[in-house]
Coordinates of C-alpha atoms in Angstrom, one line a residue:
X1 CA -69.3 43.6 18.0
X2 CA -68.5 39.9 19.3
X3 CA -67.9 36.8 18.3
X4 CA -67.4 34.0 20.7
X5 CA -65.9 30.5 19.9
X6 CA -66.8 27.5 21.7
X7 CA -66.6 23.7 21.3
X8 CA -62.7 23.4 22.0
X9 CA -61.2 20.7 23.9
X10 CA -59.0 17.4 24.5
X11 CA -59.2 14.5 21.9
X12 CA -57.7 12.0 20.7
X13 CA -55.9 11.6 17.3
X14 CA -58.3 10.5 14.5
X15 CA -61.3 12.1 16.6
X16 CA -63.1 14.9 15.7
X17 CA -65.1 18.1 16.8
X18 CA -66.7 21.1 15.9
X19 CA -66.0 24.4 16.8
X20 CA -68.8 27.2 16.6
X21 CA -68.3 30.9 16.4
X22 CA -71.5 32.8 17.3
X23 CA -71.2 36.5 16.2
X24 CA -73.4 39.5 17.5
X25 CA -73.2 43.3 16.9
X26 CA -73.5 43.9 13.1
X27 CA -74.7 42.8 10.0
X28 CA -73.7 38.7 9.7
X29 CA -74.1 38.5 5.9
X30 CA -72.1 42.0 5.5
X31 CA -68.8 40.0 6.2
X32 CA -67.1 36.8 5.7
X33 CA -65.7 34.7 8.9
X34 CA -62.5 33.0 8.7
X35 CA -61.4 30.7 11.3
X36 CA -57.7 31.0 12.2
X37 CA -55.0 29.3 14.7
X38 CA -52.2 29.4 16.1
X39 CA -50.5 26.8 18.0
X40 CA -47.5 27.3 21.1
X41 CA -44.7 28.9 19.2
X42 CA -46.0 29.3 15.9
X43 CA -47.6 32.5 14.0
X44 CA -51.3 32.5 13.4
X45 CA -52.5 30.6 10.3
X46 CA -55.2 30.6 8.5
X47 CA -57.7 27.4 8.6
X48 CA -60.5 28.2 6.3
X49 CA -63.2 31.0 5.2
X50 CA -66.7 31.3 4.2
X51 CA -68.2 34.3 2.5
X52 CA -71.8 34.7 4.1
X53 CA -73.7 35.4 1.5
X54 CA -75.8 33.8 -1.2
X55 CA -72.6 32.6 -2.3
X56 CA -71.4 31.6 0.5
X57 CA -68.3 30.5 -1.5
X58 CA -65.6 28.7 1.5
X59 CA -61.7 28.8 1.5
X60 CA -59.7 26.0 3.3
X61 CA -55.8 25.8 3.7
X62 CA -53.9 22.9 2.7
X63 CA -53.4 20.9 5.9
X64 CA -57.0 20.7 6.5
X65 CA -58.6 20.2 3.0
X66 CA -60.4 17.1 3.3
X67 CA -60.9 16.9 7.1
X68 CA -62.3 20.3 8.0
X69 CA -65.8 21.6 6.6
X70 CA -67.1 25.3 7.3
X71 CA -70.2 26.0 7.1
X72 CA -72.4 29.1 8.1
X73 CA -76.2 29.2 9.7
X74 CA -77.1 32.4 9.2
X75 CA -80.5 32.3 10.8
X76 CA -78.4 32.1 14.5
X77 CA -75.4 34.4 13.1
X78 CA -73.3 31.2 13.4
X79 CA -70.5 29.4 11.8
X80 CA -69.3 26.4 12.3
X81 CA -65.8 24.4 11.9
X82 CA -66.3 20.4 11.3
X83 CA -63.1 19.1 12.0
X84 CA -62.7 15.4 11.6
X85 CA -59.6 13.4 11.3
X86 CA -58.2 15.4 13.8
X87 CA -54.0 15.7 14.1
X88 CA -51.5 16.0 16.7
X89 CA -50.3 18.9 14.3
X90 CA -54.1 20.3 14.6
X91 CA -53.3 21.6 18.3
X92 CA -53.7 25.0 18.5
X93 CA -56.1 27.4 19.9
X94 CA -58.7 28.6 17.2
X95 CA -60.2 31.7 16.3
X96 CA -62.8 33.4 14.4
X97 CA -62.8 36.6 13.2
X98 CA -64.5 38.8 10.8
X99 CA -63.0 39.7 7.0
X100 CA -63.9 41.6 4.1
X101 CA -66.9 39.8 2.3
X102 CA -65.0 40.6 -1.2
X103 CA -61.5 41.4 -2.1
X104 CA -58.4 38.5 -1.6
X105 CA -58.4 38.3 1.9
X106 CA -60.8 35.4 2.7
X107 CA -59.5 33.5 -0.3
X108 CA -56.7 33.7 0.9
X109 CA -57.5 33.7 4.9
X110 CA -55.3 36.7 5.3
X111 CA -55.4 38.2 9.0
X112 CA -55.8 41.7 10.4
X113 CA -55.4 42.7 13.7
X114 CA -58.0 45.5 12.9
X115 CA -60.4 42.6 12.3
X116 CA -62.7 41.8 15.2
X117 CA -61.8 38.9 16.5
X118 CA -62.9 36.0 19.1
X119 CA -61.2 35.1 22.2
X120 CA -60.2 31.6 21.1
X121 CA -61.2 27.9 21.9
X122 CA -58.2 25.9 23.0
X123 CA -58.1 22.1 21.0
X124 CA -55.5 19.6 22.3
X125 CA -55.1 16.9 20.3
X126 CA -53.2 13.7 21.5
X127 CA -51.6 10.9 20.1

């Protein structure tokens, strides 16, 4: 299993990028992907989910409703994180990692460690 982020980087307040998350080894549309971060200091958070399915029903936390849009291509085993608007407060370095396609936990973007996770794309944002 892998899943490798990419599309991090330096930008400027109001900017905006998109982060993918390419994910190999198992069955895509057996899971849902959540995108997580966690800045210097901080716990990890969760940013936003998207069951990959038919229903492909996403999740987003508060701080980023509005300015972030997830969205899967399932045809590449893909998903992707629009994030426009970007913060200073959005500086962190992001992951992806795999969660249980039903059940609470993408809802509600709850973590595991005994997910599989990415090794994180780094996004500086500056003011």
């Amino acid at each position: 299993v892998q899943l490798v982020e990419s599309g991090g980087g330096l930008v400027q307040a109001g900017g905006s990028l998109r982060l993918s998350c390419a994910a190999s080894g198992f069955t895509f549309d057996d899971y849902a992907i959540g995108w997580f971060r966690q800045a210097p200091g901080k716990e990890r958070e969760g940013v936003s989910c998207i069951s990959i399915s038919d229903d492909g029903s996403t999740y987003y936390a508060e701080s980023v409703k509005g300015r972030f849009t997830i969205s899967s291509d399932n045809a590449k085993n893909t998903v992707y994180l629009q994030m426009n608007n970007l913060k200073p407060e959005d500086t962190a370095v992001y992951y992806c990692a795999t969660l249980p396609q039903y059940g609470s936990r993408c809802p509600t973007m709850t973590s595991d460690d005994r997910d599989y996770w990415g090794k994180g794309t780094l996004v500086t944002v500056s003011s």
